[in-house]
Coordinates of C-alpha atoms in Angstrom, one line a residue:
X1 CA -90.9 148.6 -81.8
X2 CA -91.6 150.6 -85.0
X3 CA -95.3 150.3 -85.6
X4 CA -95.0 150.4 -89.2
X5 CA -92.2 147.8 -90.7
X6 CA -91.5 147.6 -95.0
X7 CA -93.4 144.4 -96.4
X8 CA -90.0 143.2 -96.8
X9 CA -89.0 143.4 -93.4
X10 CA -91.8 142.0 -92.3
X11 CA -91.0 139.3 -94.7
X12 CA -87.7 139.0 -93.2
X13 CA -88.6 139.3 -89.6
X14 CA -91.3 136.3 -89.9
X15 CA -88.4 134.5 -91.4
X16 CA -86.6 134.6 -88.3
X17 CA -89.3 134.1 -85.8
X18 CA -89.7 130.6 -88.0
X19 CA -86.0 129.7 -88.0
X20 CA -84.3 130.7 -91.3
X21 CA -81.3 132.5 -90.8
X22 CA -80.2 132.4 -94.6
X23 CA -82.2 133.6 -97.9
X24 CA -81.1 131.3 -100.8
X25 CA -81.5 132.6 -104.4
X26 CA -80.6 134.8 -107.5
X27 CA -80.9 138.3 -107.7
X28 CA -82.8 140.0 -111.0
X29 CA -84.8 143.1 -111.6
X30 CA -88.3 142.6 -110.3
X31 CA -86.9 141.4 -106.6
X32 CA -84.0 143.9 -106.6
X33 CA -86.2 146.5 -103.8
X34 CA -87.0 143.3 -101.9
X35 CA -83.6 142.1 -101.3
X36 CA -82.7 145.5 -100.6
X37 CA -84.9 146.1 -97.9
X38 CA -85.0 142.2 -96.6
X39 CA -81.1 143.2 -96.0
X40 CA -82.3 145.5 -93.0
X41 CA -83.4 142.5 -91.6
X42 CA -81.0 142.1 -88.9
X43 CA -80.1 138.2 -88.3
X44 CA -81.0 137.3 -91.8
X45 CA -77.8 136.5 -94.8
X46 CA -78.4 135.9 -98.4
X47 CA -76.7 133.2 -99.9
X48 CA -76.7 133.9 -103.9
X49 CA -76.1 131.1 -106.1
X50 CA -75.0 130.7 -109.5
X51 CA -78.4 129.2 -110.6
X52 CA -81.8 128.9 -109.5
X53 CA -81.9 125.4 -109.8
X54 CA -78.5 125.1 -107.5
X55 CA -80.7 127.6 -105.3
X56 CA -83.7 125.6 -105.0
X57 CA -81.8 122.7 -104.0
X58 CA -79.7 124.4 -100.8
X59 CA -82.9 125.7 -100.2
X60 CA -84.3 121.6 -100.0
X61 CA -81.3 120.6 -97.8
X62 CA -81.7 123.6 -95.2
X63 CA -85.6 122.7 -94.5
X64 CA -85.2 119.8 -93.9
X65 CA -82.6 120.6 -91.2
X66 CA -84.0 123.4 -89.7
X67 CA -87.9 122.5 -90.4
X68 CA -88.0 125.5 -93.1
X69 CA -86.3 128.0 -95.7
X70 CA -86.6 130.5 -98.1
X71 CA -85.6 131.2 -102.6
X72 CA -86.0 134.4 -103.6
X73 CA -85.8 134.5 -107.9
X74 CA -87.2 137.3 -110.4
X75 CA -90.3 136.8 -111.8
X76 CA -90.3 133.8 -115.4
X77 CA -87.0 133.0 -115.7
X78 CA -85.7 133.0 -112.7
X79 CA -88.7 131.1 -111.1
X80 CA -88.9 128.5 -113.5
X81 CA -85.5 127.6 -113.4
X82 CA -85.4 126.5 -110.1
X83 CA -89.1 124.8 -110.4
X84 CA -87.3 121.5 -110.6
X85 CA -85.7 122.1 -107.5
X86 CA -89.6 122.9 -106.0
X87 CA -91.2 119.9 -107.5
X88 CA -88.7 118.2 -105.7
X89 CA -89.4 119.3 -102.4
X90 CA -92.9 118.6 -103.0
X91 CA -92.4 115.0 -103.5
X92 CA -89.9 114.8 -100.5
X93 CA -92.4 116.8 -98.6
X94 CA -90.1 119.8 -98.0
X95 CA -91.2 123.3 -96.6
X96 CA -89.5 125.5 -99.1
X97 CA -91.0 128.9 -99.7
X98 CA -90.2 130.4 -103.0
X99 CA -90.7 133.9 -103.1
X100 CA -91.1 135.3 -106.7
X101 CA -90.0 139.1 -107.1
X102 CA -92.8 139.7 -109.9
X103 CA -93.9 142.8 -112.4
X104 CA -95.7 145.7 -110.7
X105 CA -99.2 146.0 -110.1
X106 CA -99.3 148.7 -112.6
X107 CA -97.7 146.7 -115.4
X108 CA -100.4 143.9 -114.3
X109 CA -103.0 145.5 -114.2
X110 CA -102.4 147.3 -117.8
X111 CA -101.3 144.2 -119.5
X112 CA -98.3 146.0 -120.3
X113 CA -95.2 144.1 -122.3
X114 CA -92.7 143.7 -120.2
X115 CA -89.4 141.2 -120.2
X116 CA -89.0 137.8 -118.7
X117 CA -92.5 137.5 -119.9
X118 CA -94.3 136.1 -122.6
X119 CA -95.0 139.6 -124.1
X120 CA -98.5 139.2 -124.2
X121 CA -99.7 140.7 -121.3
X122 CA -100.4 137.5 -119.5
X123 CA -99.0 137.3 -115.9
X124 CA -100.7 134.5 -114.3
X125 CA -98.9 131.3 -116.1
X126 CA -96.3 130.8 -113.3
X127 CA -98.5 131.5 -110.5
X128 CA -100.2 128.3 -112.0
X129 CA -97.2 126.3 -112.6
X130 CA -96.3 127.0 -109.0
X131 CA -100.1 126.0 -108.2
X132 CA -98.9 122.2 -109.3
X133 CA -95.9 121.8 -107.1
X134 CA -96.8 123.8 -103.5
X135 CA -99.4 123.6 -100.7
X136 CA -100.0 127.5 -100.7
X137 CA -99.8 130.0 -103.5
X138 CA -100.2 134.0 -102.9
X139 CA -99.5 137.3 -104.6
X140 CA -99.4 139.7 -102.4
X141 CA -102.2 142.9 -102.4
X142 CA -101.6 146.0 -100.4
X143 CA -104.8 145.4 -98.4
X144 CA -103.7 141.8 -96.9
X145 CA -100.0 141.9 -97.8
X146 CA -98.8 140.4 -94.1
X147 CA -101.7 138.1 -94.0
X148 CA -101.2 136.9 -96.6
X149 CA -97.4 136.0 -95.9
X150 CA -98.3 134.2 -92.7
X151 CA -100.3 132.0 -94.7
X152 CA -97.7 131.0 -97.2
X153 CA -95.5 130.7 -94.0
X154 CA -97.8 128.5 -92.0
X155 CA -99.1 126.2 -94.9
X156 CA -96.1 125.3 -95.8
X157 CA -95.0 124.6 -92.3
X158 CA -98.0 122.8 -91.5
X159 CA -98.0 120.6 -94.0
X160 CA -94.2 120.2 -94.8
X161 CA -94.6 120.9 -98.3
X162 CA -93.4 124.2 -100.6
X163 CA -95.2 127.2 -100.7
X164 CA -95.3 130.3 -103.0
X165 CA -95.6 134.1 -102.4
X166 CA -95.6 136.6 -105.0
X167 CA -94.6 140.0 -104.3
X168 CA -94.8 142.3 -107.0
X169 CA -91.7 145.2 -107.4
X170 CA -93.8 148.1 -106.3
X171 CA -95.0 146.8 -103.0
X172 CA -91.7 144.9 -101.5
X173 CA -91.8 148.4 -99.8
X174 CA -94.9 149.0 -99.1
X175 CA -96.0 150.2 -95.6
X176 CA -97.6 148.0 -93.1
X177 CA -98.7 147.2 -89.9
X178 CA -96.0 145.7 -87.6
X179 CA -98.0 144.5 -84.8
X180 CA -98.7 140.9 -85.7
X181 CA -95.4 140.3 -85.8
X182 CA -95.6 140.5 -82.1
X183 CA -97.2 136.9 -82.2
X184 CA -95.2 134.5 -83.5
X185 CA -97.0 131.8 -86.6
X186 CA -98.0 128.7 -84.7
X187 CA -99.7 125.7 -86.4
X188 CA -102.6 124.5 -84.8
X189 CA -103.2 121.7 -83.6
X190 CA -105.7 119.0 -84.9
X191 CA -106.5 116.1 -82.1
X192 CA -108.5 113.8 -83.2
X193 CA -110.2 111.5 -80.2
X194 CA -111.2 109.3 -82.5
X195 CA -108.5 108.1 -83.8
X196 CA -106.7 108.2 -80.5
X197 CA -109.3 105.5 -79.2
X198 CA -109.0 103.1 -82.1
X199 CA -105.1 103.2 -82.0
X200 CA -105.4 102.6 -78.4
X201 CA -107.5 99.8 -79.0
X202 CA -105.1 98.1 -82.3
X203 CA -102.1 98.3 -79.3
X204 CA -104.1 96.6 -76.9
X205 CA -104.5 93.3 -79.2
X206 CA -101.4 93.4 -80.5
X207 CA -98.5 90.8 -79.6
X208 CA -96.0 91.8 -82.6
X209 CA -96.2 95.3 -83.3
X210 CA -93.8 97.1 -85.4
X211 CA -93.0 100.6 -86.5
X212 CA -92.3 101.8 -89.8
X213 CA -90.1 105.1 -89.8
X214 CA -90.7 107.0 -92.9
X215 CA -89.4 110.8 -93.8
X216 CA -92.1 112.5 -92.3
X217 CA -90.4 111.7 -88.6
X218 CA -87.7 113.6 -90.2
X219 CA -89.0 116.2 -91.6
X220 CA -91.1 117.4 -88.8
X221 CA -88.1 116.5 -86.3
X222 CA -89.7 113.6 -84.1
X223 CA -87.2 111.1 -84.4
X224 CA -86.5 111.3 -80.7
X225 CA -90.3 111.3 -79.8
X226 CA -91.0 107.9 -82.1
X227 CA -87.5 106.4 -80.3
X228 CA -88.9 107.3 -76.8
X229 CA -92.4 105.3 -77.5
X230 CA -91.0 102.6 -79.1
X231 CA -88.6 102.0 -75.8
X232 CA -91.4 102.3 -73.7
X233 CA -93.4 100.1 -75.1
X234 CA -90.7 97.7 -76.5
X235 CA -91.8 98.2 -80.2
X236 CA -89.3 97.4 -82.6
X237 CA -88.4 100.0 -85.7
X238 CA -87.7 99.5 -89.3
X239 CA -86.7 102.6 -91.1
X240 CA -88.0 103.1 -94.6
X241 CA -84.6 104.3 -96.8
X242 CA -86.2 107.4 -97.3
X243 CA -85.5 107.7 -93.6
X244 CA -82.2 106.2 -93.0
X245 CA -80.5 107.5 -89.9
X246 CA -83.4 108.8 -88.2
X247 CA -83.1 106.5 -85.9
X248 CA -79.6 106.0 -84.8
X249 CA -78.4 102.8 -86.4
X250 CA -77.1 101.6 -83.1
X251 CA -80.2 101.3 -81.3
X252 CA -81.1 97.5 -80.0
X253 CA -84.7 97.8 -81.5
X254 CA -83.7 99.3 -84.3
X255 CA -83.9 96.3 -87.0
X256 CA -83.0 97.5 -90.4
X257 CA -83.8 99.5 -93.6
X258 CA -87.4 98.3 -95.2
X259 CA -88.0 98.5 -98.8
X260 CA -90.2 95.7 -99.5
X261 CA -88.2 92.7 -99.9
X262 CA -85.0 94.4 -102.4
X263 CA -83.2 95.9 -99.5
X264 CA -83.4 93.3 -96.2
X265 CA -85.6 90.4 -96.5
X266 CA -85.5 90.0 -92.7
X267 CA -86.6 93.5 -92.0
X268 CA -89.6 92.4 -94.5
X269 CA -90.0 89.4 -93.0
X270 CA -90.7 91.2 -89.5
X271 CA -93.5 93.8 -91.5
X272 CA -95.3 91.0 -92.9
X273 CA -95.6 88.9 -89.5
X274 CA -96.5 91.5 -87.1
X275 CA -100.2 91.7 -86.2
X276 CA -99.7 95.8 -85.9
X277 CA -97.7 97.7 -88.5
X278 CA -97.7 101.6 -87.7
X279 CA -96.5 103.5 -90.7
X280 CA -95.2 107.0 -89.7
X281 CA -95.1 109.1 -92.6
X282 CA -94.2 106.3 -95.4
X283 CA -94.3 106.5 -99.0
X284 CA -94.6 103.5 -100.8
X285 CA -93.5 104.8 -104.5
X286 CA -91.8 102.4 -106.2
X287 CA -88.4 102.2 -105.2
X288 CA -89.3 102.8 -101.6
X289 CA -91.3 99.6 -101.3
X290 CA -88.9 97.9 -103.3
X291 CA -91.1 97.9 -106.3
X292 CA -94.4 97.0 -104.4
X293 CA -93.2 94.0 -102.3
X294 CA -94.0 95.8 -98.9
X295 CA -96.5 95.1 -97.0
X296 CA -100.3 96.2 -98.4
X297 CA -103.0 97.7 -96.2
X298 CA -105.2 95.9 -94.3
X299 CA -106.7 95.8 -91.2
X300 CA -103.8 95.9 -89.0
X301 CA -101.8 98.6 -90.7
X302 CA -101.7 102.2 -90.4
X303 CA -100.7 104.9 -91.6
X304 CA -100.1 108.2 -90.5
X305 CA -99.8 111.0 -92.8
X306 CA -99.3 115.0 -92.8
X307 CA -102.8 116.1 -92.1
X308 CA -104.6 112.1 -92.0
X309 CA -104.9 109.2 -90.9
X310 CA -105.7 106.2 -92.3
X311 CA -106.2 102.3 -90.6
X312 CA -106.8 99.6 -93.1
X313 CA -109.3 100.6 -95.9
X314 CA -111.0 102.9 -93.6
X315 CA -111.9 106.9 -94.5
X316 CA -109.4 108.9 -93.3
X317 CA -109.5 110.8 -90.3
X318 CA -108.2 114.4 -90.0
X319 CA -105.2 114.7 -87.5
X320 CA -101.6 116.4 -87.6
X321 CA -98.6 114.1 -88.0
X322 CA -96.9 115.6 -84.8
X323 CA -100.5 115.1 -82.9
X324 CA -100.6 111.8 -84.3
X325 CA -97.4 110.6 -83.5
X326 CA -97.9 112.4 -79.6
X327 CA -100.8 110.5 -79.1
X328 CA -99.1 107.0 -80.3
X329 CA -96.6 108.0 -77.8
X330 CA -99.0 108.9 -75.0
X331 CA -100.4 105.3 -75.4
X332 CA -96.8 103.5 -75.5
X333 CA -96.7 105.0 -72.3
X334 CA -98.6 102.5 -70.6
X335 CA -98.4 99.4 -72.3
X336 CA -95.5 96.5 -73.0
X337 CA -94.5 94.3 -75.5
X338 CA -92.8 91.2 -74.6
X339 CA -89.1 90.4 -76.2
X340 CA -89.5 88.9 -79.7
X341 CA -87.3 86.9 -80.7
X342 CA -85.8 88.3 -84.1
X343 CA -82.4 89.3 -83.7
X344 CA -81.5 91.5 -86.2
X345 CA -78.4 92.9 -87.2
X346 CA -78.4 96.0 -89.7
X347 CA -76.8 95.4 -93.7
X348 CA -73.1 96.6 -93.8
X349 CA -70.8 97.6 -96.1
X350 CA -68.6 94.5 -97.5
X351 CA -66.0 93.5 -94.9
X352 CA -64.5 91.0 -97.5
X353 CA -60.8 91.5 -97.7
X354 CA -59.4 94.1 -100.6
X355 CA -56.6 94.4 -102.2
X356 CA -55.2 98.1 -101.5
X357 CA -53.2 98.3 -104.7
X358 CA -55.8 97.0 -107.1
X359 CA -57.8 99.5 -109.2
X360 CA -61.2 100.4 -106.7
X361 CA -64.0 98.3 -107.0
X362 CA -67.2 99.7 -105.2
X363 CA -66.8 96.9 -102.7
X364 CA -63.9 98.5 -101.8
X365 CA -64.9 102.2 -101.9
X366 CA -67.5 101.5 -99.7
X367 CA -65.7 98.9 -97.6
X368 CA -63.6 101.8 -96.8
X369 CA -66.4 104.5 -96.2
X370 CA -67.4 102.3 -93.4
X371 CA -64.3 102.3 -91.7
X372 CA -63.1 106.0 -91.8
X373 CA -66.9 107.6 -91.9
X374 CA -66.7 109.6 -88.3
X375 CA -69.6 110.2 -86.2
X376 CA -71.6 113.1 -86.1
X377 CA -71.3 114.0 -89.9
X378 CA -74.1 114.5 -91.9
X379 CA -73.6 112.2 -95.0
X380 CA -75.5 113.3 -97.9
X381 CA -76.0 110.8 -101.2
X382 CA -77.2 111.6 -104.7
X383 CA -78.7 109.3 -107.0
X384 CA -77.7 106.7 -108.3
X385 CA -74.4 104.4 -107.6
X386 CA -73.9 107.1 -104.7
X387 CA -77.1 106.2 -102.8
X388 CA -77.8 102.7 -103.4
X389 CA -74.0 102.9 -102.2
X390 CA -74.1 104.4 -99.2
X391 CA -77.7 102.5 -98.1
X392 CA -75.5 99.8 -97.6
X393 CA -73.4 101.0 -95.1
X394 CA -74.1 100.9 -91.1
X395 CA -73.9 104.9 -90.1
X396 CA -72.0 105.6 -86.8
X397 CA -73.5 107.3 -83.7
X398 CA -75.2 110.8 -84.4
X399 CA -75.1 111.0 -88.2
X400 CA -77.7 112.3 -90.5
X401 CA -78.2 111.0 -93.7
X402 CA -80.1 112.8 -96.6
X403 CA -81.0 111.4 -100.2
X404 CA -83.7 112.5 -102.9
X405 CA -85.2 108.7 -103.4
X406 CA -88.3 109.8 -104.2
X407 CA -87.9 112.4 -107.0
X408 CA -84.4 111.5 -107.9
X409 CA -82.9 114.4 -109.7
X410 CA -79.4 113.8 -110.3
X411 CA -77.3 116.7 -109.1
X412 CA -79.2 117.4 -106.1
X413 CA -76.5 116.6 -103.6
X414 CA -73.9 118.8 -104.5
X415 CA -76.3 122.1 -103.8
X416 CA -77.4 120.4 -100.7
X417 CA -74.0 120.8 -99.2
X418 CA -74.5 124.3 -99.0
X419 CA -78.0 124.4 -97.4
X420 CA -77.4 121.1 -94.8
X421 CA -73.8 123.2 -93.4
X422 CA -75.4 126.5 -93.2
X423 CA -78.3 125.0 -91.4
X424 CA -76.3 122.9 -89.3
X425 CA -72.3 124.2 -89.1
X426 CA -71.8 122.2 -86.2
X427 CA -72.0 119.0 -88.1
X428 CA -69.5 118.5 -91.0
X429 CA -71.0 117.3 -94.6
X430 CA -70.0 114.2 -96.2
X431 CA -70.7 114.3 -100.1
X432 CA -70.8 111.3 -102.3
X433 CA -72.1 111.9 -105.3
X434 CA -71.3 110.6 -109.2
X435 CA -69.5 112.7 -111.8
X436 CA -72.8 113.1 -113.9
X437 CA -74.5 114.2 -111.9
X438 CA -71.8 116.8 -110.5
X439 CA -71.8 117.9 -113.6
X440 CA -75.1 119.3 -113.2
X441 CA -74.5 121.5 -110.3
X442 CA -70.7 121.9 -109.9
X443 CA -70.7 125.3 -110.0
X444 CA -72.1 125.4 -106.2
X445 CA -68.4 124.2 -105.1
X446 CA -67.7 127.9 -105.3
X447 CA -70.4 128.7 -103.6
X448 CA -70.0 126.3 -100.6
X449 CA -65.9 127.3 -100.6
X450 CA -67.2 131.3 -100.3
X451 CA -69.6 130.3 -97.6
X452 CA -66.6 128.9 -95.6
X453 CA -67.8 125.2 -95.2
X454 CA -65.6 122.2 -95.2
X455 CA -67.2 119.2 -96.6
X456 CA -65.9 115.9 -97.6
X457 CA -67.0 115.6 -101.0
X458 CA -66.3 112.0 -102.8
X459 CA -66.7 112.7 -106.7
X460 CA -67.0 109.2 -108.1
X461 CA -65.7 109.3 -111.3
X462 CA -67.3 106.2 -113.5
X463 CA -67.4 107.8 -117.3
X464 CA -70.8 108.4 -117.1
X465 CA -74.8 106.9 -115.6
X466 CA -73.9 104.0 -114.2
X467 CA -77.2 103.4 -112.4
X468 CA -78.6 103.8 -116.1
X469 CA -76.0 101.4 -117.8
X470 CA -77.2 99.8 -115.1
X471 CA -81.0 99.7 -115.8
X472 CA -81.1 99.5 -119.7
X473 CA -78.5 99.7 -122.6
X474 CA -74.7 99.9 -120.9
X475 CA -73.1 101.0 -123.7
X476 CA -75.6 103.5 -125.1
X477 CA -74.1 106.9 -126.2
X478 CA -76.7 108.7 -123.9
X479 CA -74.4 106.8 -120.8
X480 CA -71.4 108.7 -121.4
X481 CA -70.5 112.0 -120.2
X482 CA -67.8 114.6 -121.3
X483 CA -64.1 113.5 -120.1
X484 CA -63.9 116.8 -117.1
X485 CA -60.3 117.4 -115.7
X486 CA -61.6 117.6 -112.2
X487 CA -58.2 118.9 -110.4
X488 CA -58.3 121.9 -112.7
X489 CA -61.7 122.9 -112.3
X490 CA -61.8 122.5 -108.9
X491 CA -59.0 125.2 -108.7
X492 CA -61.0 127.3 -110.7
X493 CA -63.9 127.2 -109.1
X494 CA -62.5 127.5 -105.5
X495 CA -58.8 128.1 -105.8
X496 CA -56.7 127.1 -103.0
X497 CA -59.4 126.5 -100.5
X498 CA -60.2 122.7 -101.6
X499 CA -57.7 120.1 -100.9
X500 CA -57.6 118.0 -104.0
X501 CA -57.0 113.9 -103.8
X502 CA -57.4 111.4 -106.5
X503 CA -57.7 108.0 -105.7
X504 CA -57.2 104.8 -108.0
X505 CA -56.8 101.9 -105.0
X506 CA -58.1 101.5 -101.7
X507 CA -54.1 102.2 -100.4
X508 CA -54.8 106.7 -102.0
X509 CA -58.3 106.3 -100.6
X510 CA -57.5 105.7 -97.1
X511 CA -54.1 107.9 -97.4
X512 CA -57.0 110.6 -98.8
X513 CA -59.2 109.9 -96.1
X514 CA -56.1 110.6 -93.2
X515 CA -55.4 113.8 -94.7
X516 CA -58.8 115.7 -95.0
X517 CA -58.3 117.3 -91.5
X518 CA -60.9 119.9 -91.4
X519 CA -59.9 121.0 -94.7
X520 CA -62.6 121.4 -97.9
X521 CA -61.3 118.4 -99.1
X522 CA -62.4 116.6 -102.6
X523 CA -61.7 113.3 -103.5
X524 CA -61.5 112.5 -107.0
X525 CA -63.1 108.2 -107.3
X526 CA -61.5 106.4 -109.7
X527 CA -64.1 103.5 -110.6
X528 CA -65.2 101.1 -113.5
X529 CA -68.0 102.5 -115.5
X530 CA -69.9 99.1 -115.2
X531 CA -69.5 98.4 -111.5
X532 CA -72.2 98.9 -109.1
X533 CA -73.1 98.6 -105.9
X534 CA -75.5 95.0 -104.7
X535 CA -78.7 97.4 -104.0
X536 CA -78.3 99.3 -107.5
X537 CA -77.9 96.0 -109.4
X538 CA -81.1 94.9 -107.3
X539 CA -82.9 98.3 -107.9
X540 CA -82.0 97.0 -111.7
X541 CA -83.2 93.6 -111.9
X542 CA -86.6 94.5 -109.9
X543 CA -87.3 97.2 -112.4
X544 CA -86.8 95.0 -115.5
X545 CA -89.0 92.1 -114.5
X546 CA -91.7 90.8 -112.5
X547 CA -91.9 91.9 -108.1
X548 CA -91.0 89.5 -106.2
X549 CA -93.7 88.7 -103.6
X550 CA -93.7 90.0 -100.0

């Protein structure tokens, strides 16, 4: 091994040891001599997109497949265009890194005018934006360049949250020292006895206990480990919907999706009676506890967070999520719950009859989801009619399921495409996503069709925001959106490599469903601007008026 390696190889090589085979992100001046070198970097492919924003957001989907993933933008413009896409992985706790090709030090330190700035000299605004949205922030020196990259790798692995790392234009190919790379970034551990002996003691008087499955178990890839304690110990799960499909939808203790009471009022109804509620890695934002009719804190709940812990009211004590959720199965190990009897089987899709030549209803589109939706896909939602759609449905054997229901940008899913089938190629993409908010991000169908994947992608095509007709004001100007010809710019943005369907009734939805093959295959929706799916109209009335108690 070389004993001197370019910062940007390092860069790259670190990259790798974590798990990112793919660089996401827009090329401009100040990160031109990073790219170039970080293309040495054997093992590592950039993926350029036609905006930041569309780059942030393949960026989002690939962490949370592979557990983390890399933007590279110029310095200002390029930066702040995909801060949207940051703030979002922030909320969704996300372990993007966004690397920031920025001015040299020479222009720094001389206050010298340069472009994308504010030409006044000034370089430290973004650095502070970024400061609001991720874990970690660095711009690199020449002394601790490569220390300082491991720490923007490790916090933002650590605590599953963005980080930033600013690497000015005259030092991407700086010299340095190649020997740590020789030891791979670990994150340390953080037992804590304590809290160990009190959850041991919470199990030991409880009759009823239940688990609560939130994101975090996804994020950190411990979905397997939480299902293995809650068999041993015959707990039963709920999955909060920021979490859907973590646990396989056909598991007997698996009971449901838990939002409060808006989503499944049995699945509340098992929360709010069991003597031991262990949250793991929950967020209870508005939507997510069905507008505040979950369960509060109290003496039998906890929760486990990314660094903390918290039981009750108590002051919360410092431990890992992974070496929380290791101990909680260490202690499953050796004790048993007996049967309870709360039969419970998981909300569905409408199996009411349709009508295959009447114009699509949502009860039909998603009527028919559920029956051709194959296993082992990895169905991805955006906001709005899309997700509140597809939470209804019951997901087959082995499918992952990925939504932004915390910070709910509209658009998001399209870009996430790109990221979830380059992270996972073995698992084929299922899009459903409204034409608003593909409007936002289409233009990452060409990028998906040049990367060679071959999604499923159902545009739904309702004039407009339904889930905001929905909410306030239905026929509102703000509503509408611009009349698109979708078969025509699909073409142009892919050519002949997307299979184009359009479908009016449930009969061209099925006959569009048979014929996707493998093929990249979109499928234009037909649908009413006003209809919506049960959970969006429930979203609706619980955000107009008064919660309804737990």
């Amino acid at each position: 091994m070389a004993t001197t390696v370019t910062l940007a190889e390092y860069l790259g090589r670190r990259l790798l040891q974590c798990g990112v085979a793919h660089v996401f992100g827009v090329p401009g001046d100040f990160n031109l001599t990073l790219l170039d070198h970080m293309a040495t970097v054997d093992g590592l492919a950039w993926v350029g997109s036609p905006n930041e924003l569309g780059a942030g957001y393949a960026a989002d989907a690939y962490a949370r497949s592979r557990g983390l993933a890399a933007i590279v933008t110029t310095y200002g413009v390029g930066e702040l265009s995909a801060l949207n896409a940051i703030a979002g992985s922030a909320a969704e706790d996300v372990p993007v890194v966004h690397i920031a090709g920025s001015p040299s030090t020479a222009a720094v330190a001389t206050g010298r005018l340069v472009h994308h700035t504010l030409a006044d000299g000034i370089f430290g605004r973004f650095t502070k934006a970024y400061a609001e949205v991720t874990v970690h922030q660095e711009t690199v020196t020449a002394a601790h360049a490569t220390d300082q990259i491991d720490a923007v790798l490790t916090a933002a692995m650590r605590h599953r949250r963005p980080a930033y790392l600013s690497i000015p234009q005259d030092l991407a190919d700086l010299s340095v020292d190649a020997a740590p790379l020789s030891r791979p970034l670990t994150v340390s551990p953080a037992p804590s006895e304590a809290f160990r002996v009190r959850l041991a003691e919470l199990l030991a008087g409880a009759t009823r206990p239940v688990l609560v499955v939130g994101h975090l178990v996804a994020r950190f890839g411990l979905g397997d480990t939480v299902l293995a304690a809650a068999r041993a110990a015959n707990i039963p799960i709920v999955t909060s919907i920021a979490a859907k499909g973590v646990i396989d939808e056909s598991e007997p203790l698996h009971r449901g999706d838990y939002a409060g009471t808006m989503v499944d009022k049995r699945t509340a109804s098992i929360v709010r009676t069991s003597d031991l509620v262990i949250e793991l890695g929950t967020v209870n934002s508005d939507v997510l506890s069905g507008f505040f009719t979950h369960r509060p804190s109290d003496d039998q709940v906890v929760h486990l967070w990314t660094t903390t812990a918290t039981i009750g009211h108590d002051t919360p004590v410092d431990v890992h999520f992974p070496d929380a959720v290791q101990a909680l199965a260490d202690l499953c190990a050796n004790v048993r719950f007996s049967p309870v009897d709360d039969t419970h089987t998981a909300t569905t899709a409408s199996s009411a009859a349709v009508d295959d030549h009447a114009p699509l209803t949502q009860a039909a589109l998603w009527t028919a989801v559920q029956e051709w939706l194959p296993s082992g896909t990895a169905l991805i939602a955006d906001t709005g009619t899309s997700f509140w759609g597809a939470m209804s449905l019951r997901l087959p054997e082995d499918t992952v399921f990925s939504g932004q229901p915390i910070w709910s940008s509209i658009g998001y899913a399209l870009p996430a495409v790109l990221g979830q089938g380059l992270a996972d190629p073995e698992r084929r993409p299922v899009l459903v996503i409204g034409d608003g908010a593909a409007q936002m991000t289409v233009q990452e169908l060409s990028t998906i069709a040049a990367a060679g994947l071959k999604p499923v992608v159902l545009l739904l095509n309702n004039n407009g925001y339904t889930i905001e007709r929905a909410l306030q004001s239905p026929d509102a100007a703000y509503n509408d959106v611009a009349e698109w010809d979708w078969a025509n710019l699909v073409t142009a943005l892919a050519g002949d490599k997307v299979d184009y369907h359009r479908a009016e009734t449930a009969a061209d939805l099925r006959h569009a469903f048979s014929a996707t093959g493998d093929a990249f295959t979109l499928i234009e929706v037909i649908l009413d601007k006003y209809d919506a799916p049960p959970l969006l109209r429930a979203l609706a009335e619980r955000n107009s008026g008064a919660p309804e108690e737990n």
